[in-house]
Coordinates of C-alpha atoms and ligand atoms in Angstrom, one line a residue:
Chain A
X124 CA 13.1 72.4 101.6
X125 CA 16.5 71.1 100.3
X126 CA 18.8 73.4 102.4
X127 CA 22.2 73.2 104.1
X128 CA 20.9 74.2 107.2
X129 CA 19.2 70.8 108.9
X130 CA 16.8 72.2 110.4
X131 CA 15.6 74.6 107.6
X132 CA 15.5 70.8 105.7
X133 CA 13.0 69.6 108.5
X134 CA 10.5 72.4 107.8
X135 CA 7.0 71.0 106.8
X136 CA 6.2 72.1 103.2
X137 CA 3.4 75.0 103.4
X138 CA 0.5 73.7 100.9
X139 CA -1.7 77.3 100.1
X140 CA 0.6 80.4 99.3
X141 CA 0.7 82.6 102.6
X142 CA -1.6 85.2 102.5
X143 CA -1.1 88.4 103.8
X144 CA -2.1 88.4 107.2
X145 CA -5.8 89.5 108.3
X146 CA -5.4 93.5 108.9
X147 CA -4.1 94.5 112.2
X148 CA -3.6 91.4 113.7
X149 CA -0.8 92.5 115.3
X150 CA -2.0 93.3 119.1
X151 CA -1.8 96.1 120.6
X152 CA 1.3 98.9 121.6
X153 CA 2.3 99.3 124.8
X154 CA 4.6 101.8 126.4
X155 CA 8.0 100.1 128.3
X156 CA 9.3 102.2 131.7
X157 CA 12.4 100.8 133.3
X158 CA 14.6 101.8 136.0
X159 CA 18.0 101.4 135.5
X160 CA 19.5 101.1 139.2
X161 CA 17.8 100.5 142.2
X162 CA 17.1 104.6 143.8
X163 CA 17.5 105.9 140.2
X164 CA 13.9 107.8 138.6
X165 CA 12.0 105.3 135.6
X166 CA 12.4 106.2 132.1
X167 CA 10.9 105.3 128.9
X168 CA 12.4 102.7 127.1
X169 CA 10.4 101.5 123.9
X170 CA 7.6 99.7 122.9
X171 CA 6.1 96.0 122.6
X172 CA 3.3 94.7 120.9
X173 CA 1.2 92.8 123.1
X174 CA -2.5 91.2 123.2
X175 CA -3.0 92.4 126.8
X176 CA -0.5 94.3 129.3
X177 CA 0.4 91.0 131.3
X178 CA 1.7 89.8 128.2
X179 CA 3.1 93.2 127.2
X180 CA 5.1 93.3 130.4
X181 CA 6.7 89.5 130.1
X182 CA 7.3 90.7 126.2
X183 CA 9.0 93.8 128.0
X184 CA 11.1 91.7 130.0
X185 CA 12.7 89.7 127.4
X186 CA 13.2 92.3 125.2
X187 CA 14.9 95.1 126.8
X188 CA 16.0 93.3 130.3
X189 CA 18.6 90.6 129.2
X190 CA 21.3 92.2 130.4
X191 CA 22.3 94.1 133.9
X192 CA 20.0 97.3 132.1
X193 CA 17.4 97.5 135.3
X194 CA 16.4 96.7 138.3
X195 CA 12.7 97.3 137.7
X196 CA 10.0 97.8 134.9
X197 CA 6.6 98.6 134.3
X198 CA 4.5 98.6 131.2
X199 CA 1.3 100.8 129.8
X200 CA -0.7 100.6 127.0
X201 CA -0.2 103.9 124.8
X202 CA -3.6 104.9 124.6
X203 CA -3.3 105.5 128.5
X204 CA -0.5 107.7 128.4
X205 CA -1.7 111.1 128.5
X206 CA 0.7 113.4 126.0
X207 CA 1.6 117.3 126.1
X208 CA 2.6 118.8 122.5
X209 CA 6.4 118.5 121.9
X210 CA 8.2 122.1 122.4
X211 CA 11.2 123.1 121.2
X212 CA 13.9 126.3 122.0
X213 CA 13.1 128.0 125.3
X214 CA 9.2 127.1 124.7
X215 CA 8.5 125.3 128.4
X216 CA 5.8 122.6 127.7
X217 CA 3.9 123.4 131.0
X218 CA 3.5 127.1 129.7
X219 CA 0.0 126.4 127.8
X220 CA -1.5 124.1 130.9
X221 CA -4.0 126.0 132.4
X222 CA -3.9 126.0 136.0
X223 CA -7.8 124.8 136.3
X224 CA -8.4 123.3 139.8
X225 CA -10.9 120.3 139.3
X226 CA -12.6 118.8 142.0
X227 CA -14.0 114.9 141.7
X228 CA -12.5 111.3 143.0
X229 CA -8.9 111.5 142.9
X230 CA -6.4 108.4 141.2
X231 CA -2.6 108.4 141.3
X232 CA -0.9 109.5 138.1
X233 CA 2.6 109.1 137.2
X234 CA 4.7 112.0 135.8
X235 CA 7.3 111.9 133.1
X236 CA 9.4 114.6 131.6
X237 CA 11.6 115.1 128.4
X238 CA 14.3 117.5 129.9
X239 CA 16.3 117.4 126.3
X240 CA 15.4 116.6 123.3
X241 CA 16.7 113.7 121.5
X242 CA 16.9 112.0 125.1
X243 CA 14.1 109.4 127.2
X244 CA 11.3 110.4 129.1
X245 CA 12.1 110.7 132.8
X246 CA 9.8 110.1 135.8
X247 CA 9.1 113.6 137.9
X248 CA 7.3 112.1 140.3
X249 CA 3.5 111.9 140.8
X250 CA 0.1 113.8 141.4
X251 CA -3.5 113.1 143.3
X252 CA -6.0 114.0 139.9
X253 CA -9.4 113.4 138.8
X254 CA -8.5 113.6 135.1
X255 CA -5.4 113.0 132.9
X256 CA -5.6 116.8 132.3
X257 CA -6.2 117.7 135.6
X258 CA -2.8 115.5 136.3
X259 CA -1.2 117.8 133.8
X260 CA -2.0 120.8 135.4
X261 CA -1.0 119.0 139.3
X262 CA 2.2 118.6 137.7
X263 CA 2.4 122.4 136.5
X264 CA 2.2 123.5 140.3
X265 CA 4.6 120.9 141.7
X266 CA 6.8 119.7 139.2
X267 CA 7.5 123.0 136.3
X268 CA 10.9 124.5 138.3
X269 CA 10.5 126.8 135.3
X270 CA 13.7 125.1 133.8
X271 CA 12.5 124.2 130.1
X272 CA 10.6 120.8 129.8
X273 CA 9.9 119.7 125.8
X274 CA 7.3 116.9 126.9
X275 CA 5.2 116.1 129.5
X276 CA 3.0 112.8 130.0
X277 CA 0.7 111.4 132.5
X278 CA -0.4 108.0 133.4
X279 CA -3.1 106.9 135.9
X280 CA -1.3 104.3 138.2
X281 CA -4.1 102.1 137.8
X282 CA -3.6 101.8 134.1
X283 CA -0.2 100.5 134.9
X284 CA 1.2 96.8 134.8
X285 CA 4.0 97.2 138.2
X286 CA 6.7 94.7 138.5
X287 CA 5.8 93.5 142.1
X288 CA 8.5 92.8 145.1
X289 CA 8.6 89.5 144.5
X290 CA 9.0 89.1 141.1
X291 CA 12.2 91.3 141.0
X292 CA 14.1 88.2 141.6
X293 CA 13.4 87.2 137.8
X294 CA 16.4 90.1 137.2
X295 CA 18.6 89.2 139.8
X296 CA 19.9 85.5 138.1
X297 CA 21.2 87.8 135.1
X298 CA 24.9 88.5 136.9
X299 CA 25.4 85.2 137.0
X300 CA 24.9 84.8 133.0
X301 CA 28.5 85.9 132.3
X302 CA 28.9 84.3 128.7
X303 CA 26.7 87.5 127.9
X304 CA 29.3 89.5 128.3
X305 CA 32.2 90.9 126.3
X306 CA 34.1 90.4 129.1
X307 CA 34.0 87.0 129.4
X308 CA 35.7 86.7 125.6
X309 CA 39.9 87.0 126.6
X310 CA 41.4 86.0 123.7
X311 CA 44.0 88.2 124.8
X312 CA 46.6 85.1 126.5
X313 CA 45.6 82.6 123.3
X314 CA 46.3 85.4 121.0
X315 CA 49.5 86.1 122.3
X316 CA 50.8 82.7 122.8
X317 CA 50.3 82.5 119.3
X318 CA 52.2 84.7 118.0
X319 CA 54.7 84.3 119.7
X320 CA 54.6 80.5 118.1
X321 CA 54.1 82.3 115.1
X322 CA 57.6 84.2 115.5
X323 CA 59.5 81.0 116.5
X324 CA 58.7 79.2 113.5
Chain B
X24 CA 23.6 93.2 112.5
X25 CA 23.2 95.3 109.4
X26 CA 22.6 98.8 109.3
X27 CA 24.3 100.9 106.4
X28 CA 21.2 102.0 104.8
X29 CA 22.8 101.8 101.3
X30 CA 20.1 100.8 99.3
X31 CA 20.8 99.9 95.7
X32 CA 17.8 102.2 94.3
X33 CA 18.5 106.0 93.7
X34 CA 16.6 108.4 95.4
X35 CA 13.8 111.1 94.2
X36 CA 14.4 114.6 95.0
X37 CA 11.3 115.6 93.1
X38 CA 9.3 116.3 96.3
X39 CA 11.5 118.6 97.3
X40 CA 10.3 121.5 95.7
X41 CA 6.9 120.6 96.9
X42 CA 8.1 121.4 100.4
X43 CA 7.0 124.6 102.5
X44 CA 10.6 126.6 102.4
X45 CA 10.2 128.0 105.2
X46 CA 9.5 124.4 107.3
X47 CA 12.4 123.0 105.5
X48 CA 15.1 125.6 106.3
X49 CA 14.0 125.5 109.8
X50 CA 14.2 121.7 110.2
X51 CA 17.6 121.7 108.3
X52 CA 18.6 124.3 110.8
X53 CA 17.5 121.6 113.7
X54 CA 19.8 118.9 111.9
X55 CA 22.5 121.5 111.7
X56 CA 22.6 122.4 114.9
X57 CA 23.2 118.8 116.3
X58 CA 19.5 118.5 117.7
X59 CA 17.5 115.4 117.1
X60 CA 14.3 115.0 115.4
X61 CA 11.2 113.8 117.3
X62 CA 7.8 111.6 116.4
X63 CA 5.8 114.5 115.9
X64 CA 8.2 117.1 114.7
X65 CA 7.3 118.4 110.8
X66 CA 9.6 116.4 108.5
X67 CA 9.9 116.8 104.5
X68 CA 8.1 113.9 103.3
X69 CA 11.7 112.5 101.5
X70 CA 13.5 112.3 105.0
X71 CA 10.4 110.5 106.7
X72 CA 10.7 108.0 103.3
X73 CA 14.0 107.6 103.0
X74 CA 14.4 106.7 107.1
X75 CA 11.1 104.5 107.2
X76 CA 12.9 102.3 104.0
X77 CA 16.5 102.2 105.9
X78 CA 15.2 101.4 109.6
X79 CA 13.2 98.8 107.9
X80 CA 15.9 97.2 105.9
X81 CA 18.2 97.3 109.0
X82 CA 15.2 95.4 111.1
X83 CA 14.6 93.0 108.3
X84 CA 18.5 92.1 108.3
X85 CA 18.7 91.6 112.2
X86 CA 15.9 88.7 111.7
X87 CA 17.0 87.3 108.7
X88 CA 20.9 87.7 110.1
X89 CA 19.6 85.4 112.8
X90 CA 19.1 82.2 110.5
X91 CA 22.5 81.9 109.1
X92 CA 23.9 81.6 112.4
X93 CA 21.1 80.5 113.9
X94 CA 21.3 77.0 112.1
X95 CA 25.0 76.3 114.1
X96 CA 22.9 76.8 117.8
X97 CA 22.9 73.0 117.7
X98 CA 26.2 72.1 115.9
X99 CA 28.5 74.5 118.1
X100 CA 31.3 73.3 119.3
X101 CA 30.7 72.6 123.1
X102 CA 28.4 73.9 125.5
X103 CA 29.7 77.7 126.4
X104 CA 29.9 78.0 122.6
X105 CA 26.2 77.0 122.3
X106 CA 24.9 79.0 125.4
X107 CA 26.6 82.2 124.2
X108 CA 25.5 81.9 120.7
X109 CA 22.0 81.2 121.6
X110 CA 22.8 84.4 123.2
X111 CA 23.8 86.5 121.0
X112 CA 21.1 85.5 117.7
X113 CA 18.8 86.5 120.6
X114 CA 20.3 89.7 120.8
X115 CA 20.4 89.9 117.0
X116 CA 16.0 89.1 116.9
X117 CA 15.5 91.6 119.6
X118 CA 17.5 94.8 117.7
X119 CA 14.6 93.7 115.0
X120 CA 12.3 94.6 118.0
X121 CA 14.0 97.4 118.7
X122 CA 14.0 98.5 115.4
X123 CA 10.7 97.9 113.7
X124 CA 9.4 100.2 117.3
X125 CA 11.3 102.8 115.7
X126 CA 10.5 102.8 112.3
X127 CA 6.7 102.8 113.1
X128 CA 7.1 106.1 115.0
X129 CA 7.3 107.3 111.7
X130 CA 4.0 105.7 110.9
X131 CA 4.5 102.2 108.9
X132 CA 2.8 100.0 110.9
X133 CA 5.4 96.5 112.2
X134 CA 2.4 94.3 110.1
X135 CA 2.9 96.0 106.9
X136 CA 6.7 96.0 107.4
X137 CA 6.6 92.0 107.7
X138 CA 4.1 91.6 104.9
X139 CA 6.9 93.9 102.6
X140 CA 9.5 91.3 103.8
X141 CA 7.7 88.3 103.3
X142 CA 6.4 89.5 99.7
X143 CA 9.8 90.2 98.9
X144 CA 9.3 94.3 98.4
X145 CA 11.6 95.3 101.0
X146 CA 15.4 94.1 101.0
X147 CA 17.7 92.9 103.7
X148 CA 21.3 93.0 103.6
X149 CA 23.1 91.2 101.3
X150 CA 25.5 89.2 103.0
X151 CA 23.1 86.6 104.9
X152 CA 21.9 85.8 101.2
X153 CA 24.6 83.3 101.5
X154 CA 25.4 79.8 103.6
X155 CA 27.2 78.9 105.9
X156 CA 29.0 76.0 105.2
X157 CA 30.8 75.1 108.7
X158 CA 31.2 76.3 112.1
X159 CA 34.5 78.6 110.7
X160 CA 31.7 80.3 108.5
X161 CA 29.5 80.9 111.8
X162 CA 32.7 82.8 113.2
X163 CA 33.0 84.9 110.2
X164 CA 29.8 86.6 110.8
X165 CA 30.3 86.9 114.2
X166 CA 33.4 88.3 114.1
X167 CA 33.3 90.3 110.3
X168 CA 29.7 90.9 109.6
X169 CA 29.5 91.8 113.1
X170 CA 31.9 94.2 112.6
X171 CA 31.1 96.1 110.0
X172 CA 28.0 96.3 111.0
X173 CA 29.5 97.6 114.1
X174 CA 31.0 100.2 111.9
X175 CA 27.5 101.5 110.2
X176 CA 25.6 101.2 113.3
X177 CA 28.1 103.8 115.5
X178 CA 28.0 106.1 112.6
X179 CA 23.8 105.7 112.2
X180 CA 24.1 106.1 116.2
X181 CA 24.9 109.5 115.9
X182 CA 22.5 110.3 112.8
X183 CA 19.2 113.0 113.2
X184 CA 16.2 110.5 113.8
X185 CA 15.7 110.2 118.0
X186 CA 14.2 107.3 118.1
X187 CA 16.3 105.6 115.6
X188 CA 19.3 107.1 117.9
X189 CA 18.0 105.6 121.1
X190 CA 17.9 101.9 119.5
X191 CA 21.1 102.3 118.3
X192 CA 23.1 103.0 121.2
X193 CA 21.0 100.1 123.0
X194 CA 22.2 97.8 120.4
X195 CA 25.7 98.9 120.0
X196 CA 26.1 97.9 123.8
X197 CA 25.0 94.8 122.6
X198 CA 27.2 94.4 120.0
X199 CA 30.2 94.5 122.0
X200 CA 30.1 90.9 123.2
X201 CA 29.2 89.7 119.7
X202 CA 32.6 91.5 118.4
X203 CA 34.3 89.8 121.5
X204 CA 32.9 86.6 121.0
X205 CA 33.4 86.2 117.2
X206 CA 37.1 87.0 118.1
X207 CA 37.2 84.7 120.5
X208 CA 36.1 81.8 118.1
X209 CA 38.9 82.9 115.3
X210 CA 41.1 83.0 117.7
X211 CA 40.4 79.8 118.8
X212 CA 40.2 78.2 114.9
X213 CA 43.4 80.2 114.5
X214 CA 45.4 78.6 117.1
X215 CA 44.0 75.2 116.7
X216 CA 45.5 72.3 114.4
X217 CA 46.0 72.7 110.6
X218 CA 43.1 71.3 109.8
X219 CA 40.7 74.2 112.1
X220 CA 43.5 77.0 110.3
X221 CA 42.3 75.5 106.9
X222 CA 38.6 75.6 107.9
X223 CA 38.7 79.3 108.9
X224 CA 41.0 80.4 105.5
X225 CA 38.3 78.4 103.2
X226 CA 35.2 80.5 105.2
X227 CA 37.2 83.6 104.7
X228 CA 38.0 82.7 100.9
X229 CA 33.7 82.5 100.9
X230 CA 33.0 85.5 103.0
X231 CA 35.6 88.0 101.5
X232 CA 33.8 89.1 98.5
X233 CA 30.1 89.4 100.4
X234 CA 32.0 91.4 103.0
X235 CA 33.3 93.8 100.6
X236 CA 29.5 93.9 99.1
X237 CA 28.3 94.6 102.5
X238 CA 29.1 98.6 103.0
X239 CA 27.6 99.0 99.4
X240 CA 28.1 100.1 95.8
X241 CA 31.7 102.4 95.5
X242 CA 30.8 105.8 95.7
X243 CA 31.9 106.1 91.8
X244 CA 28.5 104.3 90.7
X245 CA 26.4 104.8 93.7
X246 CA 23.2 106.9 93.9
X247 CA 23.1 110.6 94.7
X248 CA 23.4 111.2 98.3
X249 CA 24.0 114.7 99.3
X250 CA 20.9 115.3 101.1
X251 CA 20.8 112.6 102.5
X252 CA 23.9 113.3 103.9
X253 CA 23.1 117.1 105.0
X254 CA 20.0 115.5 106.6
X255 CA 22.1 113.2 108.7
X256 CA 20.2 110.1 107.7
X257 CA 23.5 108.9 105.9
X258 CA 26.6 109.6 108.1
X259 CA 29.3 108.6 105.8
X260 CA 29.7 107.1 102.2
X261 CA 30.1 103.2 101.2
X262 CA 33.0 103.6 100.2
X263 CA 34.2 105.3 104.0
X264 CA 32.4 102.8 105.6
X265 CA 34.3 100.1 104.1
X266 CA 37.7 102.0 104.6
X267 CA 37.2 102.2 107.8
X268 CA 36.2 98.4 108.4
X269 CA 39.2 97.8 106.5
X270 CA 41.5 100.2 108.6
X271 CA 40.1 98.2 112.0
X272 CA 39.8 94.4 110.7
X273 CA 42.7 94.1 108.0
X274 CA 45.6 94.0 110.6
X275 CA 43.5 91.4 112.8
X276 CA 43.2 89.4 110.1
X277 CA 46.8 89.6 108.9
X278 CA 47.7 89.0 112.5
X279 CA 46.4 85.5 112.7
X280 CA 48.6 84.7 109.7
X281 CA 45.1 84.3 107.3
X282 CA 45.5 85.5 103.6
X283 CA 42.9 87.7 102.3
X284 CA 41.8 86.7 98.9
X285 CA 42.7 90.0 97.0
X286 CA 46.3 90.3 95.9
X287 CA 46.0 94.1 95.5
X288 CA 44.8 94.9 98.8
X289 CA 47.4 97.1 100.8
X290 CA 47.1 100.2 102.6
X291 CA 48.5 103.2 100.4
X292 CA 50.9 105.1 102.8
X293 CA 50.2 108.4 100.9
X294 CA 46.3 108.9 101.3
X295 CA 45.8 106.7 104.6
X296 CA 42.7 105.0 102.5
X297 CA 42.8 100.9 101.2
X298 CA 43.4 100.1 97.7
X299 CA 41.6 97.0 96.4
X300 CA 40.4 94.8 93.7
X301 CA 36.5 96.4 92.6
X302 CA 34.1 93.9 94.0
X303 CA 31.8 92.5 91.0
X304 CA 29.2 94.8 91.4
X305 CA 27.0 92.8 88.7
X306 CA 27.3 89.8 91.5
X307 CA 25.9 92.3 94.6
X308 CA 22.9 93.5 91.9
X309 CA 22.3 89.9 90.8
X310 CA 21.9 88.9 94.8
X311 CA 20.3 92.2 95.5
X312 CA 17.4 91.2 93.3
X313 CA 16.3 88.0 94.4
X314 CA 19.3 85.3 92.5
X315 CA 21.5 84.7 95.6
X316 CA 22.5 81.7 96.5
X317 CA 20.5 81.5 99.7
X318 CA 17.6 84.5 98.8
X319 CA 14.5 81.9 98.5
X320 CA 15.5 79.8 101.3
X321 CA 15.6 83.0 103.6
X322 CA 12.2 84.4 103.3
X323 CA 10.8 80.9 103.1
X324 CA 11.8 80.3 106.4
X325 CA 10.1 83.3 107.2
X326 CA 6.5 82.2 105.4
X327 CA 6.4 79.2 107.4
X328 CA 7.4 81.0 110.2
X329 CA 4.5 83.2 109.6
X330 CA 2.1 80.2 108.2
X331 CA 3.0 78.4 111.5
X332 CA 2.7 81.0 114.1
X333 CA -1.0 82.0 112.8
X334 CA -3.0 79.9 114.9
X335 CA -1.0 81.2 118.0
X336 CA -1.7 85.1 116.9
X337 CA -5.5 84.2 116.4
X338 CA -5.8 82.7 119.5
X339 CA -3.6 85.6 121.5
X340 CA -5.7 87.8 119.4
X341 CA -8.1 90.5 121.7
X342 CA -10.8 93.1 120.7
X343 CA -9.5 95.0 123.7
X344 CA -6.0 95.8 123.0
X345 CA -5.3 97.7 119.6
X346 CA -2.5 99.4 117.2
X347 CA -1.6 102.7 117.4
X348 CA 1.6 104.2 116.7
X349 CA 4.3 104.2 119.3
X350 CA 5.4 107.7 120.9
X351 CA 8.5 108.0 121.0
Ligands
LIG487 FE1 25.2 90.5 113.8
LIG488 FE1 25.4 91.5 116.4
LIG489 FE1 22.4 93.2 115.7

């Protein structure tokens, strides 16, 4: 291709026309978590598309950690987040649960809540279940304060891709990435010198 | 990047009527009363239509936005220079991320938006239909564009959509280093020797026109927009957009002693807004559909970009892991 940019001018010529991609080939979704500063709750952050969730959670990293936004993150695939229906007004999610105790092998599930609408998810905390609606209704007894809660979702901890100790380090060479920030661009003394030249002359 | 959602095409209101009344007045009263509209919240078919089409657009112009700067990654002068603008089309790819997430909450999946792109059905913003020449061009976008995307993007922040919300205030945070950076450059061209001075006046002489093209058609011949408007899926007109870029950039620009190629642009005193030479709205059309100077190149680099990343998709490719829409 005859371009100004060299590298565009480098690109191999494609022979066949592009056809549309095969259906669907586009991996699958998976849920983003992050937690912002070290003590503070989880919350939902987005989406990837990823072929598995080791992949999701690298994809995670690059897209929503490349600045000083968290301290930790964690990714699920969306089919294993468990989902309440959205309420609005004074309409508490938790009111429809039904408070059915359920007996069988117990997993850890994680707890989020949307506490106002047009905001993330937040993590609540988490519950011993046997099923993603058990969970819900664990959550009911421990977590509904009766303040109003719009959403609530539950994922089994084993369904869940965890950033382990060690690999935290991978966020801690950011500070050091300072051209990054906007505070790294004074102009400020160059502008000024300037004009001042600029009234001399 | 981008993000004005001034597309050139009028809008149908047809469907309208087709709406349950009832629904509609409540979700009006929603947007009225400064709450945000979820995923799975009942939406008149229009307002799920018209956002799908503008959160699209704005994705597709953060990915093509990244080539015209992209190309300068190598040619930058010195090595902060490179690192931070490496840095910054980064940022400008992941927004596209960011973006597409949100526009499939409404339920077009991110496949069928790249397929649109790629096919040419959906459109990007204007401006990065054109080249950049020299490294004083690169700092026009970074600083300009930049800016008035700036400009679109704080208003669209505070728009009815959640999850269109959420990105935004993610990548305005971002945004603020490119502003600072792409002043930082000019400054830098503009304090420099004659010759650097000359380089950044010819790039402005280029980028003025596109710039004014950027916020959209004036108002006077621009499509219907009321609803859109109530709705809180437009928060301003083009024509307020660009008089507010104007307002912010014009001084800057003045300040570094740079002449803006329009001798009738001044502020008028009287109504606070800028008066200025009509852009050729022909020329924005003419671009718009496909006859820019840079259009083919663009979404060529995207085929082979597509052609060449196949065999990486097939073999990343897994029956386990599927598509479904994103929640929130
Ligand atoms: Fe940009
Ligand atoms: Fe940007
Ligand atoms: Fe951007």
């Amino acid at each position: 291709m005859n371009s100004l940019d060299p590298r565009v001018s480098r690109l191999p010529q494609i022979q066949e026309p592009v056809s549309l991609k095969a259906p669907l080939d586009q991996f699958g979704t998976f849920e983003v978590f992050v937690q912002p500063k070290e003590g503070k709750p989880f919350q939902h952050e987005g989406i990837v598309h990823a072929p598995d969730i080791e992949l999701a959670w690298v994809l995670a990293k690059e897209t929503f950690t490349r600045r000083f936004t968290c301290t930790s993150l964690y990714v699920a695939d969306t089919r294993d987040v468990y989902v309440s229906p959205l309420t609005e007004g004074e309409s508490n999610a938790y009111d429809p649960i039904p408070e059915t105790r359920e007996s069988g092998i117990k997993k850890t599930y994680e707890i989020y809540h949307l506490a106002k609408r047009g905001r993330q998810h937040v993590h609540a905390g988490t519950v011993q279940a046997a099923t993603p609606q058990h969970a819900m209704t664990e959550a009911k007894l421990q977590f509904n304060t009766g303040k109003t809660v719009y959403n609530v979702w539950a994922i089994a901890n084993d369904a869940i891709r965890f950033t382990t100790p060690e690999e935290k380090e991978l966020w801690l060479t950011l500070s050091e990435k300072k051209f990054r920030d906007a505070s790294d661009y004074k102009g400020g003394d160059k502008l000024k010198e300037f004009l001042e030249r600029k009234l001399i002359s | 990047m981008y993000g004005g959602g001034n597309t050139f095409e009028g809008i149908k209101t047809d469907s309208l009527s087709q709406e349950d009344p009832v629904k509609l007045a409540a979700f009006e009263a929603r947007i009225a009363r400064g709450e945000k509209i979820e995923p799975t919240d009942w939406m008149p078919q229009l307002y799920r239509k018209q956002l799908i089409r503008m959160i699209e657009q704005h994705a597709h112009s953060e990915i093509i936005g990244a080539l015209p700067e992209g190309t300068w990654i190598t040619r930058a002068p010195g090595f902060k220079r490179k690192m931070a603008l490496m840095a910054k089309v980064q940022d400008e790819v992941g927004h596209a991320q960011l973006l597409y997430s949100a526009a499939e909450t409404l339920g077009k999946s991110r496949e069928q938006m790249i397929d649109d792109l790629i096919n040419g059905k959906s459109k990007y913003s204007n401006v990065f239909n054109y080249p950049t020449f020299t490294w004083a061009d690169c700092c026009f976008i970074s600083w300009l564009v930049d800016a008035g995307a700036i400009v679109n993007q704080l208003a669209n922040a505070k728009g009815s959509y959640g999850p269109y919300c959420r990105a935004l205030e993610r990548i305005c945070a971002e945004e603020s280093f490119h502003l600072k950076y792409g002043h930082h450059c000019v400054i830098y061209l503009a304090s420099g020797t004659a010759k650097q001075r000359q380089m950044f006046q010819e790039a402005l002489n280029r980028w003025w026109p596109p710039m004014m093209h950027f916020f959209g058609p004036s108002d006077k011949i621009s499509a219907h927009t009321e609803v859109l408007m109530r709705w809180k899926v437009k928060m301003g007109t083009n024509d307020e957009m660009r008089n507010q870029f104007l307002d912010m950039y014009v001084p800057k620009i003045w300040e570094l002693g740079f002449t803006i190629p329009d001798p009738n642009l001044k502020k008028n005193t009287e109504t606070g807004k800028w008066e200025y030479t009509e852009p050729d709205w022909e020329e924005f059309k003419r671009v718009i559909n496909g006859n820019g100077p840079c259009n083919k190149e663009r979404l060529e680099v995207r085929r082979v970009a597509e052609a060449r990343g196949r065999w990486v998709r097939e073999a990343l490719k897994s029956p386990k892991a599927a598509y479904v829409t994103p929640l929130a």
